Amino acid sequence: MSYHQTIGAAVQAIGDRPTWAGIDGEAVARMRLQNRFRTGLDIARYTAAIMRRDMAAYDADPSAYTQSLGCWHGFIGQQKLIAIKKHFGTTKGRYLYLSGWMIAALRSEFGPLPDQSMHEKTSVPALIEELYTFLRQADARELSLLFRDLDAAKAAGDAVNTHRLLHKIDAYETHVVPIIADIDAGFGNAEATYLLAKKMIEAGACALQIENQVSDEKQCGHQDGKVTVPHEDFLQKIRAIRYAFLELGVEDGIIVARTDSLGAGLTKQIAFSREPGDLGDQYNAFLDCEEVVDPSTLRGDVVLARDGKLLRPKRLPSNLFQFREGTGADRCVLDCITALQHGADLLWIETEKPHIEQIASMVDRIRAVVPDAKLVYNNSPSFNWTLNFRQQVYDRWAGEGRDVSGYDRAGLMSASYDATDLAAEADERIRTFQKDASARAGIFHHLITLPTYHTAALSTDNLARDYFGEAGMLGYVAGVQRREIREGIACVRHQNMSGSDIGDDHKEYFAGEAALKAGGAHNTMNQFAA
């Protein structure tokens, strides 16, 4: 409804009740517009529809890819969306990513933990709810400022500005955007996955990312020691998430199926197989086996029969079985096709480096079976982007016969190369990586999992160096506040950002002229009005 229609509906709700005489219809309308989403499920349904439209747009035009940054606190997510609206005028195509790694490292009551699913599972839906609380508060704050401007325009008799502001209010774009949320390996069996998925969806998540590792052996995708599960085990969890979405009425909910098979050389289980060539048999075919010539050598071993031979899968002292070397890409392709054929919507292939042709080589094979297959891709801080891309350029130049004698391939990270042509070409490839990878390798969504973890550390290091050093207070003023003012960073008026002015609005609604407001002439935040 428009602003005036919302006022009309509020006035009608108040009616002619004499005991409600102190309730103002326009104030009610403003509060309703500032709280567009009543529940997390409202958010999940709204954002799922956004993602579905964006996925269709990407299918029609691969340049219409989407992006997100990982956030570990509601304030960080809020400031990201405020910045996006400020710089680009719209949130279209921009999401939030909720990283299990950052929850483990920053939000667990145990303290900092590695990304191994040891953090409290309840901390995941709690962060989703926190992120959306801050995004909804950003809406309330921005609309509050518009309402104040509207009141000022009306008081000044400025009809043109009044009309402009009413249009701006009616066309208001929310800060609420989709969150792709990491459910790790499901935190247990399929029932545990279903229960956690429900909590995450109820908190507002429209897209859940789940990986094919063993829950109790889960490792960060860029660490060693990853252990995958047979496909049927993983599909149970995909179905559990779909049931959770459907039970809660989020019929457009998105499931992102992640495979860690490229870097996972181990499995905990031999897959169950009913007949040759079925899914279990295909999984087992990747196992590293040795032929059993003398059955008397078997001591509690698992034995497979294949092509008239008895094969013993190699088992480690950890009781895990290992896959054959060089089978990672083939296993990834099978994982992805299987997931898409059994209810997943998007794929995530965790790679060890950002190499477009490596990703595309697998996506081409997947798309030969599922033509509209699309990826979510981790533009990971675990990659040394500078070194990787300089080495890629070095290798291409060497392959073309160009002179690379002036470069040490192993030492290309050195700042001494920063001004070279090789470094410039590598930086250009980094700049266009997302566009190029979306066009060539089927990547619908690019995310950086841990960027705000690193930016918080970097900015804190810079401030500590300057403030506790010779710069003293100038370290804060020149390095932080002056930049906030000149670059239009909203939280320079931190009282306003925290909701003080919204509180003043409410005080006026509740108490009228008797309201004791914080935003008067003696509020020092007025120093930042210019």
Short mmCIF file of C-alpha atoms in Angstrom, two decimals:
data_model
loop_
_atom_site.label_atom_id
_atom_site.label_comp_id
_atom_site.label_asym_id
_atom_site.label_seq_id
_atom_site.Cartn_x
_atom_site.Cartn_y
_atom_site.Cartn_z
CA MET A 1 0.00 0.00 0.00
CA SER A 2 1.04 3.61 -0.52
CA TYR A 3 1.79 5.93 2.38
CA HIS A 4 -1.69 7.48 2.24
CA GLN A 5 -3.36 4.07 1.90
CA THR A 6 -1.45 2.80 4.94
CA ILE A 7 -2.62 5.83 6.92
CA GLY A 8 -6.21 5.14 5.81
CA ALA A 9 -5.98 1.51 6.92
CA ALA A 10 -4.57 2.56 10.30
CA VAL A 11 -7.30 5.16 10.81
CA GLN A 12 -9.91 2.52 9.96
CA ALA A 13 -8.35 0.09 12.48
CA ILE A 14 -8.51 2.76 15.19
CA GLY A 15 -12.11 3.55 14.31
CA ASP A 16 -14.20 5.63 16.67
CA ARG A 17 -13.09 3.94 19.88
CA PRO A 18 -13.16 6.74 22.45
CA THR A 19 -10.45 5.13 24.58
CA TRP A 20 -8.06 5.20 21.59
CA ALA A 21 -8.42 8.93 21.06
CA GLY A 22 -4.71 9.48 21.77
CA ILE A 23 -3.62 7.10 19.00
CA ASP A 24 -2.64 8.87 15.77
CA GLY A 25 -3.32 7.05 12.49
CA GLU A 26 -0.33 8.56 10.69
CA ALA A 27 2.00 7.50 13.52
CA VAL A 28 0.62 3.94 13.32
CA ALA A 29 1.14 3.96 9.54
CA ARG A 30 4.74 5.05 9.95
CA MET A 31 5.43 2.32 12.47
CA ARG A 32 3.88 -0.26 10.13
CA LEU A 33 5.98 0.89 7.21
CA GLN A 34 9.08 0.74 9.41
CA ASN A 35 8.28 -2.89 10.28
CA ARG A 36 7.36 -4.40 6.93
CA PHE A 37 8.35 -7.95 7.90
CA ARG A 38 6.49 -9.33 10.90
CA THR A 39 8.24 -12.71 11.13
CA GLY A 40 11.29 -14.53 9.86
CA LEU A 41 9.05 -16.65 7.64
CA ASP A 42 7.82 -13.47 5.94
CA ILE A 43 11.46 -12.67 5.21
CA ALA A 44 12.24 -16.20 3.99
CA ARG A 45 9.32 -16.18 1.54
CA TYR A 46 10.12 -12.69 0.29
CA THR A 47 13.84 -13.34 -0.21
CA ALA A 48 13.32 -16.81 -1.75
CA ALA A 49 11.24 -15.15 -4.47
CA ILE A 50 14.09 -12.68 -5.06
CA MET A 51 16.60 -15.50 -5.47
CA ARG A 52 14.34 -17.42 -7.85
CA ARG A 53 13.94 -14.33 -10.03
CA ASP A 54 17.69 -13.73 -9.96
CA MET A 55 18.37 -17.36 -10.93
CA ALA A 56 16.03 -17.05 -13.91
CA ALA A 57 17.69 -13.78 -14.92
CA TYR A 58 21.10 -15.47 -14.81
CA ASP A 59 19.85 -18.34 -16.98
CA ALA A 60 18.85 -15.76 -19.57
CA ASP A 61 22.01 -13.68 -19.24
CA PRO A 62 25.16 -14.93 -17.40
CA SER A 63 26.28 -11.34 -16.84
CA ALA A 64 23.42 -11.08 -14.32
CA TYR A 65 25.35 -12.92 -11.61
CA THR A 66 24.86 -12.11 -7.93
CA GLN A 67 27.29 -11.42 -5.07
CA SER A 68 27.58 -11.45 -1.30
CA LEU A 69 30.02 -10.91 1.53
CA GLY A 70 30.19 -13.01 4.68
CA CYS A 71 29.10 -11.24 7.87
CA TRP A 72 29.64 -12.34 11.46
CA HIS A 73 27.53 -9.73 13.25
CA GLY A 74 24.25 -7.94 12.59
CA PHE A 75 25.94 -4.54 12.60
CA ILE A 76 28.42 -5.64 9.93
CA GLY A 77 25.60 -6.92 7.71
CA GLN A 78 23.63 -3.73 8.28
CA GLN A 79 26.52 -1.45 7.37
CA LYS A 80 27.21 -3.51 4.26
CA LEU A 81 23.65 -3.03 2.98
CA ILE A 82 23.61 0.66 3.91
CA ALA A 83 26.84 1.08 1.94
CA ILE A 84 25.42 -0.80 -1.07
CA LYS A 85 22.33 1.41 -1.16
CA LYS A 86 24.48 4.53 -0.78
CA HIS A 87 26.93 3.64 -3.55
CA PHE A 88 24.66 1.83 -6.03
CA GLY A 89 21.15 3.02 -5.21
CA THR A 90 19.76 -0.52 -5.05
CA THR A 91 20.39 -3.84 -3.34
CA LYS A 92 19.51 -5.82 -6.48
CA GLY A 93 21.79 -8.83 -6.93
CA ARG A 94 23.48 -8.36 -3.56
CA TYR A 95 22.97 -10.84 -0.72
CA LEU A 96 24.48 -11.75 2.63
CA TYR A 97 26.43 -14.91 3.33
CA LEU A 98 26.42 -16.51 6.77
CA SER A 99 29.65 -18.44 7.26
CA GLY A 100 29.88 -21.39 9.62
CA TRP A 101 33.62 -20.67 9.76
CA MET A 102 33.01 -17.21 11.20
CA ILE A 103 30.39 -18.45 13.65
CA ALA A 104 32.91 -21.00 14.93
CA ALA A 105 35.72 -18.47 15.11
CA LEU A 106 33.76 -15.50 16.49
CA ARG A 107 30.36 -16.44 17.88
CA SER A 108 30.76 -19.66 19.86
CA GLU A 109 30.40 -19.63 23.63
CA PHE A 110 33.40 -21.97 23.73
CA GLY A 111 35.54 -19.18 22.35
CA PRO A 112 37.40 -19.23 19.02
CA LEU A 113 37.07 -22.61 17.32
CA PRO A 114 38.23 -24.11 14.02
CA ASP A 115 35.66 -24.73 11.30
CA GLN A 116 34.85 -28.29 12.38
CA SER A 117 31.18 -28.08 13.45
CA MET A 118 32.10 -27.85 17.11
CA HIS A 119 30.16 -24.63 17.75
CA GLU A 120 26.62 -24.64 19.14
CA LYS A 121 24.16 -25.35 16.35
CA THR A 122 21.74 -22.82 17.89
CA SER A 123 24.25 -20.05 17.17
CA VAL A 124 23.48 -20.38 13.44
CA PRO A 125 19.77 -19.43 13.52
CA ALA A 126 20.60 -16.88 16.23
CA LEU A 127 22.94 -15.05 13.86
CA ILE A 128 20.38 -15.17 11.03
CA GLU A 129 17.82 -13.56 13.33
CA GLU A 130 20.39 -11.00 14.47
CA LEU A 131 21.30 -10.06 10.89
CA TYR A 132 17.68 -9.50 9.95
CA THR A 133 17.03 -7.54 13.15
CA PHE A 134 19.77 -5.11 12.14
CA LEU A 135 18.57 -4.93 8.52
CA ARG A 136 15.03 -4.18 9.63
CA GLN A 137 16.40 -1.51 11.98
CA ALA A 138 18.21 0.02 8.99
CA ASP A 139 14.82 0.29 7.27
CA ALA A 140 13.26 1.89 10.34
CA ARG A 141 16.12 4.39 10.63
CA GLU A 142 16.12 5.43 6.98
CA LEU A 143 12.32 5.77 6.87
CA SER A 144 12.45 7.77 10.11
CA LEU A 145 14.75 10.27 8.39
CA LEU A 146 12.38 10.44 5.42
CA PHE A 147 9.40 11.03 7.70
CA ARG A 148 11.26 13.88 9.43
CA ASP A 149 12.10 15.42 6.07
CA LEU A 150 8.46 15.03 5.03
CA ASP A 151 7.27 16.83 8.17
CA ALA A 152 9.75 19.65 7.52
CA ALA A 153 8.63 20.01 3.90
CA LYS A 154 4.98 20.13 4.92
CA ALA A 155 5.72 22.70 7.65
CA ALA A 156 7.55 24.87 5.11
CA GLY A 157 4.66 24.61 2.64
CA ASP A 158 7.03 23.06 0.06
CA ALA A 159 4.60 21.11 -2.13
CA VAL A 160 7.24 19.97 -4.63
CA ASN A 161 9.51 18.50 -1.96
CA THR A 162 6.52 16.99 -0.17
CA HIS A 163 5.49 15.20 -3.36
CA ARG A 164 9.09 14.03 -3.95
CA LEU A 165 9.38 12.63 -0.45
CA LEU A 166 6.01 10.87 -0.62
CA HIS A 167 7.13 9.19 -3.84
CA LYS A 168 10.43 8.20 -2.19
CA ILE A 169 8.55 6.65 0.74
CA ASP A 170 6.15 4.76 -1.55
CA ALA A 171 9.06 3.44 -3.68
CA TYR A 172 11.23 2.59 -0.68
CA GLU A 173 13.56 -0.40 -1.15
CA THR A 174 14.20 -2.47 1.95
CA HIS A 175 17.64 -3.43 3.25
CA VAL A 176 16.33 -6.98 3.70
CA VAL A 177 18.05 -9.23 1.16
CA PRO A 178 18.54 -13.01 0.83
CA ILE A 179 20.92 -14.77 3.19
CA ILE A 180 22.69 -17.91 2.03
CA ALA A 181 23.25 -19.69 5.34
CA ASP A 182 25.80 -22.39 6.08
CA ILE A 183 24.34 -25.46 7.81
CA ASP A 184 27.74 -27.19 7.62
CA ALA A 185 27.28 -30.96 7.21
CA GLY A 186 23.92 -30.91 8.99
CA PHE A 187 25.13 -31.23 12.61
CA GLY A 188 24.13 -34.87 12.91
CA ASN A 189 21.77 -37.25 11.13
CA ALA A 190 18.98 -36.24 8.74
CA GLU A 191 16.56 -35.59 11.60
CA ALA A 192 19.06 -33.23 13.24
CA THR A 193 19.50 -31.48 9.89
CA TYR A 194 15.73 -31.09 9.52
CA LEU A 195 15.34 -29.62 13.02
CA LEU A 196 18.15 -27.10 12.53
CA ALA A 197 16.93 -26.23 9.03
CA LYS A 198 13.52 -25.34 10.48
CA LYS A 199 15.09 -22.99 13.01
CA MET A 200 17.20 -21.33 10.31
CA ILE A 201 14.20 -20.87 8.01
CA GLU A 202 12.03 -19.54 10.84
CA ALA A 203 14.79 -16.99 11.51
CA GLY A 204 14.55 -15.83 7.87
CA ALA A 205 16.97 -17.92 5.79
CA CYS A 206 15.70 -18.65 2.29
CA ALA A 207 18.82 -20.53 1.13
CA LEU A 208 20.67 -23.25 3.02
CA GLN A 209 24.08 -24.55 1.99
CA ILE A 210 24.96 -28.11 3.05
CA GLU A 211 28.12 -30.09 2.35
CA ASN A 212 28.73 -33.80 1.75
CA GLN A 213 31.18 -34.34 4.59
CA VAL A 214 30.69 -36.58 7.61
CA SER A 215 29.15 -34.46 10.37
CA ASP A 216 31.42 -35.61 13.16
CA GLU A 217 34.54 -35.41 10.98
CA LYS A 218 33.70 -32.11 9.28
CA GLN A 219 36.65 -29.93 8.28
CA CYS A 220 36.94 -26.50 6.71
CA GLY A 221 36.82 -26.91 2.94
CA HIS A 222 40.36 -25.57 2.64
CA GLN A 223 41.90 -27.85 5.24
CA ASP A 224 43.16 -31.40 4.95
CA GLY A 225 41.48 -34.51 6.36
CA LYS A 226 38.04 -34.11 4.77
CA VAL A 227 35.80 -37.20 4.80
CA THR A 228 32.79 -37.52 2.48
CA VAL A 229 29.64 -39.62 2.81
CA PRO A 230 27.96 -41.88 0.24
CA HIS A 231 25.41 -40.13 -1.94
CA GLU A 232 22.36 -41.73 -0.34
CA ASP A 233 23.38 -40.35 3.06
CA PHE A 234 23.74 -36.85 1.63
CA LEU A 235 20.45 -37.06 -0.26
CA GLN A 236 18.62 -37.83 2.98
CA LYS A 237 19.76 -34.45 4.30
CA ILE A 238 18.79 -32.64 1.10
CA ARG A 239 15.31 -34.15 1.43
CA ALA A 240 15.19 -33.20 5.12
CA ILE A 241 15.87 -29.55 4.23
CA ARG A 242 13.24 -29.60 1.48
CA TYR A 243 10.69 -31.01 3.89
CA ALA A 244 11.54 -28.22 6.35
CA PHE A 245 11.00 -25.55 3.68
CA LEU A 246 7.70 -27.08 2.57
CA GLU A 247 6.40 -27.63 6.10
CA LEU A 248 6.94 -23.94 6.86
CA GLY A 249 5.35 -22.78 3.61
CA VAL A 250 8.55 -21.51 1.99
CA GLU A 251 7.94 -23.33 -1.25
CA ASP A 252 10.63 -21.43 -3.18
CA GLY A 253 13.36 -22.24 -0.62
CA ILE A 254 16.83 -22.76 -2.09
CA ILE A 255 19.14 -25.70 -1.34
CA VAL A 256 22.82 -25.27 -2.18
CA ALA A 257 24.53 -28.68 -2.38
CA ARG A 258 28.25 -28.41 -1.73
CA THR A 259 30.76 -31.07 -2.68
CA ASP A 260 34.15 -31.24 -0.99
CA SER A 261 35.20 -34.24 -3.05
CA LEU A 262 37.89 -32.37 -4.96
CA GLY A 263 40.00 -32.13 -1.81
CA ALA A 264 38.53 -35.03 0.17
CA GLY A 265 40.42 -38.28 -0.24
CA LEU A 266 38.64 -40.26 2.49
CA THR A 267 35.30 -41.87 3.24
CA LYS A 268 33.99 -43.36 6.45
CA GLN A 269 31.59 -45.80 4.82
CA ILE A 270 31.38 -48.26 1.99
CA ALA A 271 28.22 -47.35 0.11
CA PHE A 272 25.33 -49.82 -0.02
CA SER A 273 24.86 -51.20 -3.53
CA ARG A 274 21.90 -53.18 -4.87
CA GLU A 275 23.17 -53.84 -8.38
CA PRO A 276 26.17 -53.12 -10.59
CA GLY A 277 26.35 -49.52 -11.77
CA ASP A 278 23.95 -48.06 -9.21
CA LEU A 279 24.86 -44.98 -7.19
CA GLY A 280 26.44 -46.96 -4.36
CA ASP A 281 28.49 -49.01 -6.80
CA GLN A 282 29.68 -45.85 -8.55
CA TYR A 283 30.81 -44.37 -5.22
CA ASN A 284 32.64 -47.56 -4.26
CA ALA A 285 34.32 -47.71 -7.68
CA PHE A 286 36.46 -44.72 -6.67
CA LEU A 287 37.92 -46.56 -3.66
CA ASP A 288 41.61 -47.39 -3.68
CA CYS A 289 41.61 -51.19 -3.60
CA GLU A 290 44.04 -54.06 -3.87
CA GLU A 291 43.22 -57.50 -5.17
CA VAL A 292 42.92 -60.27 -2.59
CA VAL A 293 44.95 -63.22 -3.88
CA ASP A 294 45.11 -65.17 -0.62
CA PRO A 295 41.87 -65.01 1.44
CA SER A 296 43.79 -66.26 4.49
CA THR A 297 45.38 -62.80 4.74
CA LEU A 298 42.03 -61.18 5.55
CA ARG A 299 41.71 -60.02 9.16
CA GLY A 300 38.38 -58.28 9.70
CA ASP A 301 38.68 -56.59 6.32
CA VAL A 302 35.87 -55.36 4.11
CA VAL A 303 36.00 -57.05 0.71
CA LEU A 304 34.30 -56.02 -2.54
CA ALA A 305 33.53 -58.29 -5.47
CA ARG A 306 34.08 -56.72 -8.86
CA ASP A 307 34.63 -58.29 -12.30
CA GLY A 308 35.16 -61.72 -10.78
CA LYS A 309 37.83 -60.51 -8.37
CA LEU A 310 37.92 -59.92 -4.63
CA LEU A 311 39.11 -56.40 -3.82
CA ARG A 312 40.14 -55.08 -0.42
CA PRO A 313 39.64 -51.27 -0.01
CA LYS A 314 42.67 -49.70 1.61
CA ARG A 315 41.82 -48.77 5.17
CA LEU A 316 43.83 -46.37 7.33
CA PRO A 317 44.58 -46.78 11.05
CA SER A 318 41.81 -44.18 11.59
CA ASN A 319 39.40 -46.83 10.21
CA LEU A 320 38.72 -44.59 7.19
CA PHE A 321 38.87 -45.76 3.59
CA GLN A 322 40.75 -43.80 0.96
CA PHE A 323 39.87 -42.98 -2.64
CA ARG A 324 42.21 -43.39 -5.57
CA GLU A 325 44.44 -40.44 -6.35
CA GLY A 326 43.20 -38.25 -9.19
CA THR A 327 39.51 -39.12 -8.85
CA GLY A 328 38.43 -35.87 -7.16
CA ALA A 329 37.05 -34.13 -10.25
CA ASP A 330 35.11 -37.22 -11.34
CA ARG A 331 33.63 -37.57 -7.87
CA CYS A 332 32.68 -33.86 -7.87
CA VAL A 333 30.84 -34.21 -11.15
CA LEU A 334 28.92 -37.27 -9.93
CA ASP A 335 28.12 -35.52 -6.64
CA CYS A 336 26.76 -32.46 -8.43
CA ILE A 337 24.64 -34.31 -10.97
CA THR A 338 23.22 -36.55 -8.26
CA ALA A 339 22.36 -33.59 -5.98
CA LEU A 340 20.59 -31.68 -8.76
CA GLN A 341 18.64 -34.78 -9.76
CA HIS A 342 17.44 -35.23 -6.18
CA GLY A 343 16.21 -31.81 -5.13
CA ALA A 344 19.14 -29.39 -4.88
CA ASP A 345 18.84 -26.03 -6.66
CA LEU A 346 22.41 -24.75 -6.76
CA LEU A 347 25.86 -26.29 -6.53
CA TRP A 348 29.01 -25.39 -4.62
CA ILE A 349 32.31 -26.95 -5.68
CA GLU A 350 35.04 -26.19 -3.17
CA THR A 351 38.30 -25.83 -5.07
CA GLU A 352 41.89 -25.37 -3.93
CA LYS A 353 42.55 -22.37 -6.19
CA PRO A 354 40.57 -19.78 -8.20
CA HIS A 355 41.09 -21.13 -11.71
CA ILE A 356 38.25 -20.56 -14.17
CA GLU A 357 39.10 -23.39 -16.54
CA GLN A 358 39.41 -25.89 -13.70
CA ILE A 359 35.89 -24.98 -12.54
CA ALA A 360 34.54 -24.90 -16.10
CA SER A 361 35.96 -28.34 -16.90
CA MET A 362 33.66 -29.81 -14.24
CA VAL A 363 30.67 -27.57 -14.96
CA ASP A 364 30.76 -28.50 -18.66
CA ARG A 365 30.39 -32.16 -17.72
CA ILE A 366 27.59 -31.42 -15.24
CA ARG A 367 25.71 -29.29 -17.76
CA ALA A 368 25.89 -32.07 -20.32
CA VAL A 369 23.42 -33.86 -18.02
CA VAL A 370 21.69 -30.93 -16.27
CA PRO A 371 21.83 -27.99 -18.71
CA ASP A 372 20.77 -25.26 -16.27
CA ALA A 373 23.22 -26.24 -13.51
CA LYS A 374 24.48 -23.17 -11.63
CA LEU A 375 27.14 -22.66 -9.00
CA VAL A 376 27.65 -20.70 -5.84
CA TYR A 377 31.41 -20.11 -5.70
CA ASN A 378 33.61 -19.30 -2.74
CA ASN A 379 36.02 -16.50 -3.69
CA SER A 380 37.94 -17.60 -0.64
CA PRO A 381 40.42 -15.63 1.48
CA SER A 382 42.14 -19.02 1.86
CA PHE A 383 43.44 -18.49 -1.70
CA ASN A 384 46.50 -16.31 -2.17
CA TRP A 385 44.86 -14.43 -5.03
CA THR A 386 47.90 -12.34 -5.88
CA LEU A 387 50.27 -15.31 -6.10
CA ASN A 388 47.77 -17.58 -7.85
CA PHE A 389 46.97 -15.13 -10.63
CA ARG A 390 50.55 -13.99 -11.12
CA GLN A 391 51.52 -17.64 -11.51
CA GLN A 392 48.66 -18.19 -13.97
CA VAL A 393 49.89 -15.27 -16.08
CA TYR A 394 53.49 -16.49 -15.77
CA ASP A 395 52.51 -19.96 -16.99
CA ARG A 396 50.52 -18.57 -19.92
CA TRP A 397 53.36 -16.30 -20.93
CA ALA A 398 55.85 -19.16 -20.69
CA GLY A 399 53.56 -21.36 -22.78
CA GLU A 400 53.39 -18.65 -25.44
CA GLY A 401 57.18 -18.43 -25.54
CA ARG A 402 57.39 -14.99 -23.94
CA ASP A 403 60.47 -14.06 -21.93
CA VAL A 404 59.80 -14.72 -18.23
CA SER A 405 63.44 -14.83 -17.19
CA GLY A 406 63.00 -11.68 -15.13
CA TYR A 407 60.49 -13.37 -12.83
CA ASP A 408 60.86 -15.94 -10.06
CA ARG A 409 57.65 -18.01 -10.28
CA ALA A 410 57.86 -19.09 -6.64
CA GLY A 411 58.48 -15.53 -5.46
CA LEU A 412 55.87 -13.64 -7.46
CA MET A 413 54.13 -12.44 -4.30
CA SER A 414 57.01 -10.00 -3.73
CA ALA A 415 56.13 -6.30 -3.79
CA SER A 416 59.08 -5.83 -6.14
CA TYR A 417 56.85 -7.17 -8.93
CA ASP A 418 53.91 -4.83 -8.21
CA ALA A 419 54.75 -2.37 -10.99
CA THR A 420 55.43 -5.01 -13.66
CA ASP A 421 53.32 -5.87 -16.70
CA LEU A 422 52.83 -9.37 -15.32
CA ALA A 423 51.36 -8.01 -12.09
CA ALA A 424 49.13 -5.59 -13.99
CA GLU A 425 47.71 -8.39 -16.14
CA ALA A 426 47.19 -10.57 -13.07
CA ASP A 427 45.33 -7.77 -11.27
CA GLU A 428 43.11 -7.26 -14.30
CA ARG A 429 42.27 -10.97 -14.28
CA ILE A 430 41.41 -10.73 -10.59
CA ARG A 431 39.22 -7.69 -11.28
CA THR A 432 37.24 -9.49 -13.98
CA PHE A 433 37.31 -12.94 -12.35
CA GLN A 434 33.66 -12.91 -11.28
CA LYS A 435 32.36 -11.68 -14.62
CA ASP A 436 34.57 -14.08 -16.58
CA ALA A 437 33.81 -17.08 -14.33
CA SER A 438 30.07 -16.45 -14.50
CA ALA A 439 30.19 -16.36 -18.29
CA ARG A 440 32.46 -19.40 -18.69
CA ALA A 441 31.94 -21.59 -15.62
CA GLY A 442 28.26 -21.28 -14.72
CA ILE A 443 28.75 -19.31 -11.51
CA PHE A 444 25.46 -17.65 -10.54
CA HIS A 445 26.59 -16.37 -7.15
CA HIS A 446 30.01 -15.16 -6.05
CA LEU A 447 30.71 -14.80 -2.35
CA ILE A 448 33.65 -14.11 -0.10
CA THR A 449 33.24 -16.23 3.01
CA LEU A 450 35.38 -14.35 5.53
CA PRO A 451 36.02 -10.79 4.28
CA THR A 452 34.73 -8.89 7.32
CA TYR A 453 36.83 -11.09 9.62
CA HIS A 454 39.88 -9.78 7.79
CA THR A 455 38.70 -6.17 7.44
CA ALA A 456 37.98 -5.97 11.17
CA ALA A 457 41.49 -7.22 11.93
CA LEU A 458 43.13 -4.89 9.40
CA SER A 459 41.28 -1.73 10.45
CA THR A 460 41.88 -2.49 14.13
CA ASP A 461 45.59 -3.00 13.47
CA ASN A 462 45.80 0.35 11.66
CA LEU A 463 43.98 2.20 14.44
CA ALA A 464 46.05 0.56 17.19
CA ARG A 465 49.30 1.41 15.38
CA ASP A 466 48.39 5.07 15.00
CA TYR A 467 46.44 5.79 18.20
CA PHE A 468 48.93 4.14 20.55
CA GLY A 469 51.82 5.58 18.54
CA GLU A 470 52.99 9.10 17.74
CA ALA A 471 49.73 10.10 16.05
CA GLY A 472 47.76 9.79 19.29
CA MET A 473 44.22 11.11 18.97
CA LEU A 474 44.93 12.19 15.41
CA GLY A 475 45.22 8.50 14.57
CA TYR A 476 41.49 8.18 15.25
CA VAL A 477 40.40 11.57 13.91
CA ALA A 478 42.32 11.43 10.61
CA GLY A 479 42.09 7.70 10.09
CA VAL A 480 38.47 7.18 11.11
CA GLN A 481 36.21 10.12 11.95
CA ARG A 482 37.35 12.59 9.29
CA ARG A 483 36.98 9.90 6.65
CA GLU A 484 33.52 8.95 7.97
CA ILE A 485 32.37 12.57 7.67
CA ARG A 486 33.83 13.18 4.21
CA GLU A 487 32.81 9.81 2.79
CA GLY A 488 29.27 10.00 4.14
CA ILE A 489 29.48 6.97 6.43
CA ALA A 490 26.11 6.85 8.16
CA CYS A 491 27.34 5.58 11.53
CA VAL A 492 29.46 8.70 12.13
CA ARG A 493 26.19 9.77 13.80
CA HIS A 494 26.34 6.71 16.01
CA GLN A 495 23.44 7.78 18.26
CA ASN A 496 21.17 7.98 15.24
CA MET A 497 22.45 4.66 13.94
CA SER A 498 21.72 2.95 17.23
CA GLY A 499 18.10 4.09 17.11
CA SER A 500 18.03 7.19 19.31
CA ASP A 501 15.99 9.25 16.84
CA ILE A 502 13.55 6.37 16.29
CA GLY A 503 13.11 6.30 20.06
CA ASP A 504 12.42 10.04 20.04
CA ASP A 505 9.73 9.53 17.39
CA HIS A 506 8.09 6.91 19.57
CA LYS A 507 8.30 9.14 22.65
CA GLU A 508 6.43 11.82 20.74
CA TYR A 509 3.79 9.31 19.60
CA PHE A 510 3.36 8.03 23.15
CA ALA A 511 3.66 11.25 25.20
CA GLY A 512 3.04 14.12 22.79
CA GLU A 513 4.37 17.45 24.01
CA ALA A 514 5.45 15.85 27.28
CA ALA A 515 8.04 13.71 25.52
CA LEU A 516 11.57 14.03 26.89
CA LYS A 517 13.60 13.60 23.72
CA ALA A 518 17.33 13.00 23.34
CA GLY A 519 17.77 14.71 19.98
CA GLY A 520 17.45 18.32 21.09
CA ALA A 521 19.74 21.31 20.63
CA HIS A 522 22.28 20.06 23.17
CA ASN A 523 22.84 16.66 21.52
CA THR A 524 26.47 16.64 20.39
CA MET A 525 25.50 14.61 17.33
CA ASN A 526 24.27 17.91 15.88
CA GLN A 527 27.95 18.69 15.20
CA PHE A 528 27.75 16.22 12.32
CA ALA A 529 24.70 17.78 10.66
CA ALA A 530 26.80 19.86 8.25
#
